[in-house]
């Protein structure tokens, strides 16, 4: 019963994620139903973060089909402690369902825990 392409499966993860740590997101998805001529669609995992203003962070995407499960994988780091954090899936046009086999958010490997050092060369 999705009415917009951004309507999708969502889960609030506020309180389960902490600032300055890297998290890895893995989702297994496919699409179903909808128009019979649609056999594939881009599905995205997005982070909805609200502190004093709302901002969205796109995490990852994959071309999902009606036949095969595909994996979305991405990482994120929160710079502060937001009021709300929601992870959600979006993508296909309304009338096409997003099927979710699993969605896991874990701490990323230690190599991703600190932001990369960027040197300004003049």
CSV table of C-alpha atoms in Angstrom, one decimal:
chain,number,residue,atom,x,y,z
A,1,UNK,CA,0.0,0.0,0.0
A,2,UNK,CA,2.9,2.4,-0.7
A,3,UNK,CA,1.7,5.7,-2.1
A,4,UNK,CA,5.2,7.3,-2.8
A,5,UNK,CA,8.5,5.9,-3.9
A,6,UNK,CA,10.0,6.9,-0.5
A,7,UNK,CA,7.3,5.0,1.4
A,8,UNK,CA,8.9,1.8,2.6
A,9,UNK,CA,9.9,-0.5,5.4
A,10,UNK,CA,11.4,1.5,8.3
A,11,UNK,CA,12.8,0.9,11.8
A,12,UNK,CA,13.7,3.5,14.4
A,13,UNK,CA,17.2,2.9,15.7
A,14,UNK,CA,17.5,5.9,18.1
A,15,UNK,CA,19.3,4.8,21.2
A,16,UNK,CA,20.9,1.8,19.5
A,17,UNK,CA,23.5,3.9,17.6
A,18,UNK,CA,26.1,6.2,19.1
A,19,UNK,CA,28.1,9.2,17.8
A,20,UNK,CA,31.6,8.8,16.4
A,21,UNK,CA,31.2,5.1,15.7
A,22,UNK,CA,30.9,3.6,12.2
A,23,UNK,CA,28.0,1.2,11.5
A,24,UNK,CA,27.6,-1.2,8.7
A,25,UNK,CA,24.2,-1.8,7.1
A,26,UNK,CA,23.3,-5.0,5.2
A,27,UNK,CA,19.9,-5.7,3.8
A,28,UNK,CA,18.6,-8.5,1.6
A,29,UNK,CA,15.7,-7.3,-0.6
A,30,UNK,CA,13.6,-8.0,-3.7
A,31,UNK,CA,10.5,-6.6,-5.3
A,32,UNK,CA,7.1,-8.0,-5.9
A,33,UNK,CA,3.6,-7.2,-7.3
A,34,UNK,CA,2.8,-4.0,-8.9
A,35,UNK,CA,2.6,-3.5,-12.6
A,36,UNK,CA,3.2,-6.8,-14.4
A,37,UNK,CA,5.7,-5.1,-16.8
A,38,UNK,CA,8.1,-4.1,-14.0
A,39,UNK,CA,10.6,-6.8,-13.3
A,40,UNK,CA,13.4,-4.7,-11.6
A,41,UNK,CA,13.7,-1.5,-9.7
A,42,UNK,CA,16.4,0.4,-7.7
A,43,UNK,CA,15.9,-0.1,-4.0
A,44,UNK,CA,17.8,2.3,-1.6
A,45,UNK,CA,18.6,2.2,2.1
A,46,UNK,CA,18.4,5.7,3.6
A,47,UNK,CA,19.1,7.1,7.1
A,48,UNK,CA,16.6,9.7,8.4
A,49,UNK,CA,18.2,11.7,11.1
A,50,UNK,CA,16.6,14.5,13.2
A,51,UNK,CA,18.6,16.8,15.5
A,52,UNK,CA,17.5,20.4,15.2
A,53,UNK,CA,16.9,20.0,11.5
A,54,UNK,CA,16.0,16.9,9.4
A,55,UNK,CA,18.6,15.5,7.1
A,56,UNK,CA,18.7,12.3,5.1
A,57,UNK,CA,21.8,10.3,4.3
A,58,UNK,CA,21.6,7.8,1.5
A,59,UNK,CA,23.5,4.6,2.5
A,60,UNK,CA,23.4,2.2,-0.4
A,61,UNK,CA,21.3,0.9,-3.3
A,62,UNK,CA,20.9,-2.1,-5.5
A,63,UNK,CA,18.9,-3.2,-8.5
A,64,UNK,CA,16.3,-5.5,-7.1
A,65,UNK,CA,14.2,-7.9,-9.2
A,66,UNK,CA,11.1,-9.9,-8.9
A,67,UNK,CA,13.1,-13.2,-9.2
A,68,UNK,CA,16.3,-12.8,-7.1
A,69,UNK,CA,17.2,-11.5,-3.6
A,70,UNK,CA,19.9,-8.8,-3.8
A,71,UNK,CA,22.2,-7.4,-1.1
A,72,UNK,CA,22.4,-3.7,-0.2
A,73,UNK,CA,25.5,-2.7,1.9
A,74,UNK,CA,26.7,0.6,3.2
A,75,UNK,CA,28.2,2.4,6.2
A,76,UNK,CA,27.4,5.5,8.2
A,77,UNK,CA,28.8,7.6,11.1
A,78,UNK,CA,26.8,9.9,13.3
A,79,UNK,CA,28.6,13.1,14.2
A,80,UNK,CA,26.4,14.0,17.1
A,81,UNK,CA,23.7,12.4,19.3
A,82,UNK,CA,20.4,13.0,17.3
A,83,UNK,CA,16.9,13.1,18.7
A,84,UNK,CA,15.7,10.5,16.2
A,85,UNK,CA,17.4,8.1,13.8
A,86,UNK,CA,15.3,5.9,11.4
A,87,UNK,CA,16.6,3.6,8.7
A,88,UNK,CA,14.3,2.9,5.8
A,89,UNK,CA,14.0,1.3,2.4
A,90,UNK,CA,12.7,3.2,-0.6
A,91,UNK,CA,12.8,3.0,-4.4
A,92,UNK,CA,10.2,1.4,-6.7
A,93,UNK,CA,7.1,3.3,-7.8
A,94,UNK,CA,4.0,2.9,-5.7
A,95,UNK,CA,2.2,-0.4,-6.4
A,96,UNK,CA,5.5,-2.3,-6.3
A,97,UNK,CA,6.2,-3.9,-3.0
A,98,UNK,CA,9.7,-4.0,-1.4
A,99,UNK,CA,10.2,-7.4,0.2
A,100,UNK,CA,12.8,-7.6,3.0
A,101,UNK,CA,14.5,-10.9,4.0
A,102,UNK,CA,16.8,-9.3,6.6
A,103,UNK,CA,18.2,-5.9,7.7
A,104,UNK,CA,21.2,-5.8,10.0
A,105,UNK,CA,22.9,-2.8,11.5
A,106,UNK,CA,26.2,-3.6,13.3
A,107,UNK,CA,29.4,-1.9,14.3
A,108,UNK,CA,31.7,-1.6,11.3
A,109,UNK,CA,35.1,-3.2,11.4
A,110,UNK,CA,37.7,-1.3,13.4
A,111,UNK,CA,39.3,0.0,10.1
A,112,UNK,CA,36.3,2.1,9.5
A,113,UNK,CA,35.8,3.4,13.1
A,114,UNK,CA,37.7,6.7,12.7
A,115,UNK,CA,37.1,9.1,9.9
A,116,UNK,CA,39.9,9.3,7.3
A,117,UNK,CA,42.6,11.9,7.7
A,118,UNK,CA,42.3,14.5,4.9
A,119,UNK,CA,45.3,16.7,4.3
A,120,UNK,CA,44.9,20.0,2.6
A,121,UNK,CA,47.7,20.6,0.1
A,122,UNK,CA,48.3,24.2,-1.0
